Amino acid sequence: MAGATLTQQRIVAYTQQLQESESFWNAILVFLGALALLTAIPFYPIAVAFVLALICGAIAMKKPPLGVGATWILAIPAFAFQSTVWGWLGLLLLAIVFFEMFDNWGIIALLEVICLLPFAAAPFAMLGGMVYLLMLLGSFHFGSRKSVLISVPAVFIILLLSSLWLVPNNAFLPVTLSAYEPAVGQLALRAGPVELGALGSEIGAALGSILNFASATHVWAVLGKIFSNSVTLLFMDGGIVQLMVWGAALYVVGMLPRVFRKGRWNQTKSALAILLVPLAYFLLSFVGFAFSWMMFPYFLLAVAVVGAADFLGAHVSRERKISAKEKMKSFGKFGLQDMSIGGGEEGLDDVGGYDDVKDELRSSIVLPLQNVELASAYGIKPPSGILLFGPPGTGKTMLMRALSKELDFRMYYVKSSDILSKWVGESEKNISEIFAKARESAPAILFFDEIDALGKKRMAASSDDVGPRVLSILLQEMDGLKTDNKKPVIVVGATNVPNKLDPALMRPGRFDKIVYMHLPDKEAREAIFKVHMEGLAKKGILGKKVDYRKLAAESDRYSGADIANVVKEAVGLAAGQAKKTGKVVPVTMDLLRAVLEHTKPSTTFAQIEDYDEFRTDFERSVAGVAEREAEKAPKEKEAEKKIGWNDVADLEDVKRSFREAIETPLLHPELVKRYGVKPTKGILMFGPPGCGKTLVVRAASNELDITFLSLGGAQLMKRGYTHAVNVIKETFNRARENPPSVIFIDEIETVAPSRDIGRAEITGQFLVEMDGIKGMEGVMIVGATNKPEMLDPAILRPGRFDKIIYVHAPDSTGREQLFNIHLGEFATGLDLKKLAKVSEGFSGADIAAVAQQARMYLLRESSTGKEPKLTTEKVVDIISRMRPSITAGLLAEYERFITEYGERL
């Protein structure tokens, strides 16, 4: 549609709105019902009946019940035109319709079409066989239970009308007309319709005949005829058999979509059950039933229409929704929502990315509950509870909604605002009632979104806060769910502030699974962009050269909600341009990138650090293992390269110390035990800035499969000076709980300075933790500093920092390696030995700065149209204009420190 005028797009938009409008289809149903009723009872001219049916349909666009009521009011003159008794019968039916139309207007309109279309006047008589399609769609729309209430009365009324009027029906339902002769005059239909010019006078005469009470003498004869025909139909003419066939077939049709949950053609497979009806009639023909081969084409047409709906992605069946609404009634005042109701039919496979989390949910919930044979063979039981935590907008609720589409049992969305009450004791009572109702409808899942509102830490609550009481009841109810594993109730909680949750919720038996809903990775972001722009592509307003991979690369740290907002903003920009130009403007790659440049992700780095801390403390998830294994797996070429040992030039003694301290106890524990070697408690690296101390730790954290924790002066002070001691305790406890682990302290002089300078309590606590009163097995401390003289002397003794390593400025070989690393492909053809010689005294950071200047030179040359080439002389020139950052004064300080404390390698 790109390039089309806005007028053309407006027509397309209105057409699409009509297709998606529920009120439009309601009006169509009421229109068809009115048309069937006003043409089956001869009175109105065909054209007039059509116009009146349109009026009823127009009323139904706003108020469907009123459209149905108007239909029956207009039908009263047609009833009375036949006979006075028919007029009274019409009034009785009108009263019933008015009593039921506000609750069941759809069923009434559908029954009008099904029951009267087989008797409609030409040319609508040829549509009589369409009642099979209407019954099929009615079964899908109203569900399996109501389908019986529709099909049985509809079939009976068709058969009864055929017997009373002594005419065959165009639905091909067999009736032995000779068994019902003679007809009663008061029930016979008069020839019609009336002339258009006489319509007004005939309406007055028909309505006046209703007051002719002399016809009351015929009522008993009419009632007797109806009763006798009904008995004959049911017990002598095979009516009961026909009702049973239709009722059973349509019940199966309505119920099967619950069985065929997955697959594009599940409605079509369900609709095939309707073929049981003509097959049953064919078999009954051998025992005397009349059978018409015209049944089969109409039944096949009905199945074909449902197949077309499946092909177009239209979901007609509402069985799951109806069943869910029935169960929801038991929850009464809480207004819980069944998550399977609403939205599309997308399951977990339709959610982009998060394969690790989806596998976790399938293995822990779907497998034990829906694969009984596997659950029994391996003794697998569903978890008592699952906690999903992670940044807002990552799709926790969306994932649970997708899961609900794959389950046979209910997942209820619990609103915390409906539970909490200002009245004392009411909140606790509400939680108990919800769990009691959930047990009654078990198996079920209770999904508490933003569970932190109910389960926040009791220590943080005020004296008059209802939180601790609510949490106590919640814990008791979660413990009580383990009493019946045959019909489990699983609690799923979601939060983006997991640190506010009370630790009592975290133990196994309450939340058995604690799963991190991380920010989407590059592949997931690409899939999310495609999902959100799929609708634009269908409308033809998406640019042709949208690079999803590039968008994913430029949206690092964006959540699914952030990506949705980017697409929304880009669409808004395109719409604004379209308004100015008068033509449809596509959403292009440039628009999307422009929005990305001016928006920031909603998740901050500080939040990610908090989630990582919580994850280290509490995560219990196979998804976490899968994610870490995926991180170790080879990435795509364009993926960001992580720093490893090969990126650390020289410093072989430092790398050897790390391997000995960490890898050897893990890979060769038998040798460590044999020779009685005690694990290294700590490594202190000191030396000039820019020589690779922090780089070594970054490489180690990527190379070694262990837990790395960091501690710094800023982290100590983020909650104030008085809480610094607690931060140190928490960090060391976290390391002990997740061995093997390394606590890295960069600029350690800010954390443990000499007590003569200040912060004696902080330094004292740090020394206590390093001594390992609580045990330091599997925990190592790594410190880095370029001011070793500021450290407290007590921290330097063996047993605290067993290894003290001087990270010196790189020697000639090291500088040669550094130039090769930092210049990369541009180092080819350069005399690296010469560059190393002229850069005497340069640190690794200095050489990185030289390489950056060289790359900038190439960029400037390229921008002017020249062929850039890097030569040794150019790099030497760059070096000559720089000075090393390592001064003689610094080196003298390190020499004094080595003289006083020495090195321990």
PDB file of C-alpha atoms in Angstrom, residues 525-783:
ATOM      1  CA  ARG A 525      15.474  -9.093  19.554  1.00  0.00           C
ATOM      2  CA  GLU A 526      15.536  -9.875  15.855  1.00  0.00           C
ATOM      3  CA  ALA A 527      12.540 -12.177  16.270  1.00  0.00           C
ATOM      4  CA  ILE A 528      10.688  -9.544  18.341  1.00  0.00           C
ATOM      5  CA  PHE A 529      11.229  -6.876  15.672  1.00  0.00           C
ATOM      6  CA  LYS A 530       9.809  -9.281  13.067  1.00  0.00           C
ATOM      7  CA  VAL A 531       6.731 -10.005  15.186  1.00  0.00           C
ATOM      8  CA  HIS A 532       5.921  -6.349  15.742  1.00  0.00           C
ATOM      9  CA  MET A 533       6.412  -5.433  12.084  1.00  0.00           C
ATOM     10  CA  GLU A 534       4.548  -8.424  10.683  1.00  0.00           C
ATOM     11  CA  GLY A 535       1.294  -6.473  10.708  1.00  0.00           C
ATOM     12  CA  LEU A 536       2.936  -3.573   8.847  1.00  0.00           C
ATOM     13  CA  ALA A 537       4.165  -5.983   6.185  1.00  0.00           C
ATOM     14  CA  LYS A 538       0.647  -7.408   5.718  1.00  0.00           C
ATOM     15  CA  LYS A 539      -0.706  -3.891   5.250  1.00  0.00           C
ATOM     16  CA  GLY A 540       2.016  -3.127   2.712  1.00  0.00           C
ATOM     17  CA  ILE A 541       3.442  -0.164   4.652  1.00  0.00           C
ATOM     18  CA  LEU A 542       6.797  -1.691   5.630  1.00  0.00           C
ATOM     19  CA  GLY A 543       9.904  -0.632   3.736  1.00  0.00           C
ATOM     20  CA  LYS A 544      11.608  -3.196   1.521  1.00  0.00           C
ATOM     21  CA  LYS A 545      15.123  -2.931   2.957  1.00  0.00           C
ATOM     22  CA  VAL A 546      14.563  -3.393   6.682  1.00  0.00           C
ATOM     23  CA  ASP A 547      17.630  -5.148   8.132  1.00  0.00           C
ATOM     24  CA  TYR A 548      16.321  -6.959  11.209  1.00  0.00           C
ATOM     25  CA  ARG A 549      19.777  -8.212  12.113  1.00  0.00           C
ATOM     26  CA  LYS A 550      21.173  -4.693  12.174  1.00  0.00           C
ATOM     27  CA  LEU A 551      18.240  -3.427  14.236  1.00  0.00           C
ATOM     28  CA  ALA A 552      18.873  -6.218  16.728  1.00  0.00           C
ATOM     29  CA  ALA A 553      22.560  -5.324  16.908  1.00  0.00           C
ATOM     30  CA  GLU A 554      21.753  -1.661  17.599  1.00  0.00           C
ATOM     31  CA  SER A 555      19.140  -2.385  20.293  1.00  0.00           C
ATOM     32  CA  ASP A 556      21.344  -3.970  22.940  1.00  0.00           C
ATOM     33  CA  ARG A 557      19.730  -3.909  26.417  1.00  0.00           C
ATOM     34  CA  TYR A 558      16.267  -3.255  24.925  1.00  0.00           C
ATOM     35  CA  SER A 559      13.370  -5.267  26.334  1.00  0.00           C
ATOM     36  CA  GLY A 560      10.461  -6.565  24.270  1.00  0.00           C
ATOM     37  CA  ALA A 561       8.364  -3.615  25.453  1.00  0.00           C
ATOM     38  CA  ASP A 562      11.134  -1.196  24.407  1.00  0.00           C
ATOM     39  CA  ILE A 563      11.208  -2.720  20.918  1.00  0.00           C
ATOM     40  CA  ALA A 564       7.421  -2.496  20.642  1.00  0.00           C
ATOM     41  CA  ASN A 565       7.653   1.182  21.572  1.00  0.00           C
ATOM     42  CA  VAL A 566      10.364   1.800  18.940  1.00  0.00           C
ATOM     43  CA  VAL A 567       8.145   0.315  16.222  1.00  0.00           C
ATOM     44  CA  LYS A 568       5.164   2.312  17.493  1.00  0.00           C
ATOM     45  CA  GLU A 569       7.128   5.580  17.394  1.00  0.00           C
ATOM     46  CA  ALA A 570       8.418   4.822  13.886  1.00  0.00           C
ATOM     47  CA  VAL A 571       4.847   4.169  12.723  1.00  0.00           C
ATOM     48  CA  GLY A 572       3.834   7.502  14.251  1.00  0.00           C
ATOM     49  CA  LEU A 573       6.574   9.305  12.340  1.00  0.00           C
ATOM     50  CA  ALA A 574       5.504   7.638   9.087  1.00  0.00           C
ATOM     51  CA  ALA A 575       1.867   8.571   9.733  1.00  0.00           C
ATOM     52  CA  GLY A 576       2.871  12.191  10.335  1.00  0.00           C
ATOM     53  CA  GLN A 577       4.737  12.311   7.041  1.00  0.00           C
ATOM     54  CA  ALA A 578       1.773  10.683   5.273  1.00  0.00           C
ATOM     55  CA  LYS A 579      -0.553  13.374   6.590  1.00  0.00           C
ATOM     56  CA  LYS A 580       1.676  16.082   5.121  1.00  0.00           C
ATOM     57  CA  THR A 581       2.170  14.435   1.717  1.00  0.00           C
ATOM     58  CA  GLY A 582      -1.314  12.952   1.291  1.00  0.00           C
ATOM     59  CA  LYS A 583       0.177   9.569   0.419  1.00  0.00           C
ATOM     60  CA  VAL A 584       0.923   6.446   2.431  1.00  0.00           C
ATOM     61  CA  VAL A 585       4.554   6.570   3.623  1.00  0.00           C
ATOM     62  CA  PRO A 586       6.233   3.235   4.452  1.00  0.00           C
ATOM     63  CA  VAL A 587       8.017   2.548   7.732  1.00  0.00           C
ATOM     64  CA  THR A 588      11.624   2.443   6.582  1.00  0.00           C
ATOM     65  CA  MET A 589      14.909   1.348   8.089  1.00  0.00           C
ATOM     66  CA  ASP A 590      15.953   4.998   8.401  1.00  0.00           C
ATOM     67  CA  LEU A 591      12.860   5.808  10.487  1.00  0.00           C
ATOM     68  CA  LEU A 592      13.474   2.850  12.788  1.00  0.00           C
ATOM     69  CA  ARG A 593      17.131   3.744  13.292  1.00  0.00           C
ATOM     70  CA  ALA A 594      16.236   7.376  13.922  1.00  0.00           C
ATOM     71  CA  VAL A 595      13.889   6.317  16.714  1.00  0.00           C
ATOM     72  CA  LEU A 596      16.541   3.982  18.159  1.00  0.00           C
ATOM     73  CA  GLU A 597      19.047   6.834  18.261  1.00  0.00           C
ATOM     74  CA  HIS A 598      16.683   9.017  20.294  1.00  0.00           C
ATOM     75  CA  THR A 599      15.369   6.429  22.761  1.00  0.00           C
ATOM     76  CA  LYS A 600      17.040   4.720  25.679  1.00  0.00           C
ATOM     77  CA  PRO A 601      16.372   1.221  27.012  1.00  0.00           C
ATOM     78  CA  SER A 602      14.186   1.098  30.098  1.00  0.00           C
ATOM     79  CA  THR A 603      16.534  -1.233  31.996  1.00  0.00           C
ATOM     80  CA  THR A 604      19.562   0.431  33.548  1.00  0.00           C
ATOM     81  CA  PHE A 605      22.949  -1.156  34.187  1.00  0.00           C
ATOM     82  CA  ALA A 606      22.320  -0.802  37.924  1.00  0.00           C
ATOM     83  CA  GLN A 607      19.136  -2.853  37.605  1.00  0.00           C
ATOM     84  CA  ILE A 608      20.970  -5.557  35.682  1.00  0.00           C
ATOM     85  CA  GLU A 609      23.551  -5.738  38.478  1.00  0.00           C
ATOM     86  CA  ASP A 610      20.742  -6.156  41.038  1.00  0.00           C
ATOM     87  CA  TYR A 611      19.192  -8.975  38.995  1.00  0.00           C
ATOM     88  CA  ASP A 612      22.575 -10.676  38.703  1.00  0.00           C
ATOM     89  CA  GLU A 613      23.022 -10.518  42.473  1.00  0.00           C
ATOM     90  CA  PHE A 614      19.575 -11.998  43.103  1.00  0.00           C
ATOM     91  CA  ARG A 615      20.220 -14.623  40.470  1.00  0.00           C
ATOM     92  CA  THR A 616      23.476 -15.626  42.154  1.00  0.00           C
ATOM     93  CA  ASP A 617      21.732 -15.905  45.513  1.00  0.00           C
ATOM     94  CA  PHE A 618      18.506 -17.699  44.604  1.00  0.00           C
ATOM     95  CA  GLU A 619      18.236 -18.950  41.006  1.00  0.00           C
ATOM     96  CA  ARG A 620      17.043 -22.565  40.748  1.00  0.00           C
ATOM     97  CA  SER A 621      16.524 -23.214  37.081  1.00  0.00           C
ATOM     98  CA  VAL A 622      17.665 -25.473  34.284  1.00  0.00           C
ATOM     99  CA  ALA A 623      17.151 -22.398  32.117  1.00  0.00           C
ATOM    100  CA  GLY A 624      20.015 -20.726  33.965  1.00  0.00           C
ATOM    101  CA  VAL A 625      22.292 -23.663  33.200  1.00  0.00           C
ATOM    102  CA  ALA A 626      21.205 -23.631  29.551  1.00  0.00           C
ATOM    103  CA  GLU A 627      21.888 -19.916  29.293  1.00  0.00           C
ATOM    104  CA  ARG A 628      25.376 -20.268  30.745  1.00  0.00           C
ATOM    105  CA  GLU A 629      26.138 -23.181  28.409  1.00  0.00           C
ATOM    106  CA  ALA A 630      24.902 -21.077  25.497  1.00  0.00           C
ATOM    107  CA  GLU A 631      27.268 -18.297  26.548  1.00  0.00           C
ATOM    108  CA  LYS A 632      30.160 -20.761  26.322  1.00  0.00           C
ATOM    109  CA  ALA A 633      29.076 -22.034  22.903  1.00  0.00           C
ATOM    110  CA  PRO A 634      30.638 -20.539  19.754  1.00  0.00           C
ATOM    111  CA  LYS A 635      28.889 -17.373  18.626  1.00  0.00           C
ATOM    112  CA  GLU A 636      28.345 -15.942  15.169  1.00  0.00           C
ATOM    113  CA  LYS A 637      31.252 -14.118  13.569  1.00  0.00           C
ATOM    114  CA  GLU A 638      29.678 -10.745  14.062  1.00  0.00           C
ATOM    115  CA  ALA A 639      28.967 -11.434  17.735  1.00  0.00           C
ATOM    116  CA  GLU A 640      30.936  -9.381  20.209  1.00  0.00           C
ATOM    117  CA  LYS A 641      34.276 -11.064  20.964  1.00  0.00           C
ATOM    118  CA  LYS A 642      34.932 -11.659  24.651  1.00  0.00           C
ATOM    119  CA  ILE A 643      38.366 -11.029  26.108  1.00  0.00           C
ATOM    120  CA  GLY A 644      40.352 -14.200  26.810  1.00  0.00           C
ATOM    121  CA  TRP A 645      43.870 -15.226  27.782  1.00  0.00           C
ATOM    122  CA  ASN A 646      45.072 -14.645  24.214  1.00  0.00           C
ATOM    123  CA  ASP A 647      44.178 -10.966  24.538  1.00  0.00           C
ATOM    124  CA  VAL A 648      46.515 -10.541  27.508  1.00  0.00           C
ATOM    125  CA  ALA A 649      50.027  -9.882  26.269  1.00  0.00           C
ATOM    126  CA  ASP A 650      52.984 -11.033  28.363  1.00  0.00           C
ATOM    127  CA  LEU A 651      52.085 -11.356  32.107  1.00  0.00           C
ATOM    128  CA  GLU A 652      52.625 -15.121  31.910  1.00  0.00           C
ATOM    129  CA  ASP A 653      53.466 -15.222  35.627  1.00  0.00           C
ATOM    130  CA  VAL A 654      50.128 -13.599  36.486  1.00  0.00           C
ATOM    131  CA  LYS A 655      48.134 -15.938  34.237  1.00  0.00           C
ATOM    132  CA  ARG A 656      49.998 -18.925  35.693  1.00  0.00           C
ATOM    133  CA  SER A 657      49.098 -17.821  39.226  1.00  0.00           C
ATOM    134  CA  PHE A 658      45.413 -17.618  38.287  1.00  0.00           C
ATOM    135  CA  ARG A 659      45.466 -21.057  36.730  1.00  0.00           C
ATOM    136  CA  GLU A 660      47.247 -22.569  39.716  1.00  0.00           C
ATOM    137  CA  ALA A 661      44.901 -20.924  42.186  1.00  0.00           C
ATOM    138  CA  ILE A 662      41.640 -21.701  40.382  1.00  0.00           C
ATOM    139  CA  GLU A 663      41.994 -24.347  37.691  1.00  0.00           C
ATOM    140  CA  THR A 664      44.329 -26.765  39.458  1.00  0.00           C
ATOM    141  CA  PRO A 665      42.114 -27.394  42.541  1.00  0.00           C
ATOM    142  CA  LEU A 666      39.115 -27.907  40.213  1.00  0.00           C
ATOM    143  CA  LEU A 667      40.734 -30.079  37.543  1.00  0.00           C
ATOM    144  CA  HIS A 668      43.262 -31.991  39.659  1.00  0.00           C
ATOM    145  CA  PRO A 669      41.857 -32.264  43.191  1.00  0.00           C
ATOM    146  CA  GLU A 670      43.599 -35.630  43.693  1.00  0.00           C
ATOM    147  CA  LEU A 671      47.031 -34.023  43.191  1.00  0.00           C
ATOM    148  CA  VAL A 672      46.201 -31.161  45.535  1.00  0.00           C
ATOM    149  CA  LYS A 673      45.159 -33.659  48.197  1.00  0.00           C
ATOM    150  CA  ARG A 674      48.168 -35.917  47.589  1.00  0.00           C
ATOM    151  CA  TYR A 675      50.731 -33.166  48.109  1.00  0.00           C
ATOM    152  CA  GLY A 676      48.782 -31.347  50.831  1.00  0.00           C
ATOM    153  CA  VAL A 677      48.647 -28.079  48.916  1.00  0.00           C
ATOM    154  CA  LYS A 678      46.341 -25.538  50.458  1.00  0.00           C
ATOM    155  CA  PRO A 679      44.210 -23.487  48.086  1.00  0.00           C
ATOM    156  CA  THR A 680      45.272 -19.919  47.494  1.00  0.00           C
ATOM    157  CA  LYS A 681      43.093 -17.521  49.482  1.00  0.00           C
ATOM    158  CA  GLY A 682      44.021 -14.337  47.721  1.00  0.00           C
ATOM    159  CA  ILE A 683      46.023 -12.725  44.933  1.00  0.00           C
ATOM    160  CA  LEU A 684      47.097  -9.081  45.113  1.00  0.00           C
ATOM    161  CA  MET A 685      48.197  -7.444  41.876  1.00  0.00           C
ATOM    162  CA  PHE A 686      49.922  -4.085  42.028  1.00  0.00           C
ATOM    163  CA  GLY A 687      51.700  -2.013  39.480  1.00  0.00           C
ATOM    164  CA  PRO A 688      51.423   1.028  37.232  1.00  0.00           C
ATOM    165  CA  PRO A 689      48.018   1.937  35.814  1.00  0.00           C
ATOM    166  CA  GLY A 690      47.234   0.616  32.348  1.00  0.00           C
ATOM    167  CA  CYS A 691      49.436  -2.489  32.579  1.00  0.00           C
ATOM    168  CA  GLY A 692      46.621  -5.042  32.472  1.00  0.00           C
ATOM    169  CA  LYS A 693      45.610  -5.846  36.064  1.00  0.00           C
ATOM    170  CA  THR A 694      41.900  -5.497  35.410  1.00  0.00           C
ATOM    171  CA  LEU A 695      42.307  -7.025  31.947  1.00  0.00           C
ATOM    172  CA  VAL A 696      43.679 -10.219  33.482  1.00  0.00           C
ATOM    173  CA  VAL A 697      40.623 -10.533  35.725  1.00  0.00           C
ATOM    174  CA  ARG A 698      38.235  -9.897  32.826  1.00  0.00           C
ATOM    175  CA  ALA A 699      39.967 -12.606  30.814  1.00  0.00           C
ATOM    176  CA  ALA A 700      39.839 -15.004  33.771  1.00  0.00           C
ATOM    177  CA  SER A 701      36.118 -14.365  34.300  1.00  0.00           C
ATOM    178  CA  ASN A 702      35.460 -15.298  30.658  1.00  0.00           C
ATOM    179  CA  GLU A 703      37.804 -18.281  30.532  1.00  0.00           C
ATOM    180  CA  LEU A 704      36.956 -19.937  33.855  1.00  0.00           C
ATOM    181  CA  ASP A 705      33.547 -21.449  34.636  1.00  0.00           C
ATOM    182  CA  ILE A 706      33.195 -19.946  38.109  1.00  0.00           C
ATOM    183  CA  THR A 707      31.205 -17.243  39.874  1.00  0.00           C
ATOM    184  CA  PHE A 708      32.823 -13.790  39.706  1.00  0.00           C
ATOM    185  CA  LEU A 709      31.712 -11.106  42.164  1.00  0.00           C
ATOM    186  CA  SER A 710      32.995  -7.562  42.279  1.00  0.00           C
ATOM    187  CA  LEU A 711      33.351  -5.165  45.177  1.00  0.00           C
ATOM    188  CA  GLY A 712      34.354  -1.532  45.069  1.00  0.00           C
ATOM    189  CA  GLY A 713      34.318   1.659  47.049  1.00  0.00           C
ATOM    190  CA  ALA A 714      31.291   3.011  45.153  1.00  0.00           C
ATOM    191  CA  GLN A 715      29.345  -0.168  45.868  1.00  0.00           C
ATOM    192  CA  LEU A 716      30.181   0.081  49.565  1.00  0.00           C
ATOM    193  CA  MET A 717      28.920   3.649  49.750  1.00  0.00           C
ATOM    194  CA  LYS A 718      25.767   3.302  47.610  1.00  0.00           C
ATOM    195  CA  ARG A 719      23.650   2.598  50.719  1.00  0.00           C
ATOM    196  CA  GLY A 720      25.605   4.878  52.998  1.00  0.00           C
ATOM    197  CA  TYR A 721      28.638   4.512  55.239  1.00  0.00           C
ATOM    198  CA  THR A 722      26.723   2.687  57.984  1.00  0.00           C
ATOM    199  CA  HIS A 723      25.681  -0.109  55.582  1.00  0.00           C
ATOM    200  CA  ALA A 724      29.155  -0.654  54.116  1.00  0.00           C
ATOM    201  CA  VAL A 725      29.936  -3.416  56.611  1.00  0.00           C
ATOM    202  CA  ASN A 726      26.742  -5.250  55.586  1.00  0.00           C
ATOM    203  CA  VAL A 727      27.686  -4.979  51.906  1.00  0.00           C
ATOM    204  CA  ILE A 728      31.019  -6.684  52.647  1.00  0.00           C
ATOM    205  CA  LYS A 729      29.238  -9.438  54.601  1.00  0.00           C
ATOM    206  CA  GLU A 730      26.688  -9.977  51.823  1.00  0.00           C
ATOM    207  CA  THR A 731      29.392 -10.220  49.154  1.00  0.00           C
ATOM    208  CA  PHE A 732      31.450 -12.778  51.068  1.00  0.00           C
ATOM    209  CA  ASN A 733      28.356 -14.807  52.000  1.00  0.00           C
ATOM    210  CA  ARG A 734      27.259 -14.797  48.367  1.00  0.00           C
ATOM    211  CA  ALA A 735      30.688 -16.084  47.334  1.00  0.00           C
ATOM    212  CA  ARG A 736      30.577 -18.873  49.963  1.00  0.00           C
ATOM    213  CA  GLU A 737      27.133 -19.959  48.775  1.00  0.00           C
ATOM    214  CA  ASN A 738      28.268 -20.212  45.130  1.00  0.00           C
ATOM    215  CA  PRO A 739      31.683 -21.905  45.082  1.00  0.00           C
ATOM    216  CA  PRO A 740      33.984 -21.923  43.267  1.00  0.00           C
ATOM    217  CA  SER A 741      33.929 -18.139  43.230  1.00  0.00           C
ATOM    218  CA  VAL A 742      36.237 -15.144  42.998  1.00  0.00           C
ATOM    219  CA  ILE A 743      35.694 -11.778  44.661  1.00  0.00           C
ATOM    220  CA  PHE A 744      37.461  -9.150  42.586  1.00  0.00           C
ATOM    221  CA  ILE A 745      38.247  -5.834  44.254  1.00  0.00           C
ATOM    222  CA  ASP A 746      39.543  -3.231  41.832  1.00  0.00           C
ATOM    223  CA  GLU A 747      41.258  -0.254  43.443  1.00  0.00           C
ATOM    224  CA  ILE A 748      41.384  -2.231  46.668  1.00  0.00           C
ATOM    225  CA  GLU A 749      42.927   0.713  48.510  1.00  0.00           C
ATOM    226  CA  THR A 750      39.455   2.328  48.515  1.00  0.00           C
ATOM    227  CA  VAL A 751      37.970  -0.711  50.291  1.00  0.00           C
ATOM    228  CA  ALA A 752      40.708  -1.641  52.759  1.00  0.00           C
ATOM    229  CA  PRO A 753      42.913   1.418  53.272  1.00  0.00           C
ATOM    230  CA  SER A 754      45.280   1.719  56.181  1.00  0.00           C
ATOM    231  CA  ARG A 755      43.346   2.184  59.389  1.00  0.00           C
ATOM    232  CA  ASP A 756      45.538   5.198  60.098  1.00  0.00           C
ATOM    233  CA  ILE A 757      43.767   6.951  57.225  1.00  0.00           C
ATOM    234  CA  GLY A 758      40.198   6.091  58.289  1.00  0.00           C
ATOM    235  CA  ARG A 759      37.325   3.649  57.750  1.00  0.00           C
ATOM    236  CA  ALA A 760      38.660   1.366  60.462  1.00  0.00           C
ATOM    237  CA  GLU A 761      35.360  -0.526  60.781  1.00  0.00           C
ATOM    238  CA  ILE A 762      35.211  -1.303  57.063  1.00  0.00           C
ATOM    239  CA  THR A 763      38.821  -2.466  56.908  1.00  0.00           C
ATOM    240  CA  GLY A 764      38.346  -4.500  60.086  1.00  0.00           C
ATOM    241  CA  GLN A 765      35.317  -6.285  58.700  1.00  0.00           C
ATOM    242  CA  PHE A 766      37.175  -7.008  55.470  1.00  0.00           C
ATOM    243  CA  LEU A 767      40.050  -8.576  57.404  1.00  0.00           C
ATOM    244  CA  VAL A 768      37.650 -10.698  59.441  1.00  0.00           C
ATOM    245  CA  GLU A 769      35.954 -12.008  56.296  1.00  0.00           C
ATOM    246  CA  MET A 770      39.286 -12.805  54.662  1.00  0.00           C
ATOM    247  CA  ASP A 771      40.378 -14.800  57.706  1.00  0.00           C
ATOM    248  CA  GLY A 772      37.398 -17.009  56.981  1.00  0.00           C
ATOM    249  CA  ILE A 773      35.826 -17.581  60.370  1.00  0.00           C
ATOM    250  CA  LYS A 774      32.807 -18.947  58.462  1.00  0.00           C
ATOM    251  CA  GLY A 775      35.010 -20.941  56.088  1.00  0.00           C
ATOM    252  CA  MET A 776      36.447 -19.798  52.767  1.00  0.00           C
ATOM    253  CA  GLU A 777      36.512 -23.108  50.902  1.00  0.00           C
ATOM    254  CA  GLY A 778      36.175 -22.488  47.194  1.00  0.00           C
ATOM    255  CA  VAL A 779      36.442 -18.701  47.579  1.00  0.00           C
ATOM    256  CA  MET A 780      39.395 -16.606  46.431  1.00  0.00           C
ATOM    257  CA  ILE A 781      40.019 -12.871  46.737  1.00  0.00           C
ATOM    258  CA  VAL A 782      41.681 -10.969  43.903  1.00  0.00           C
ATOM    259  CA  GLY A 783      42.746  -7.399  44.538  1.00  0.00           C
TER     260      GLY A 783
END
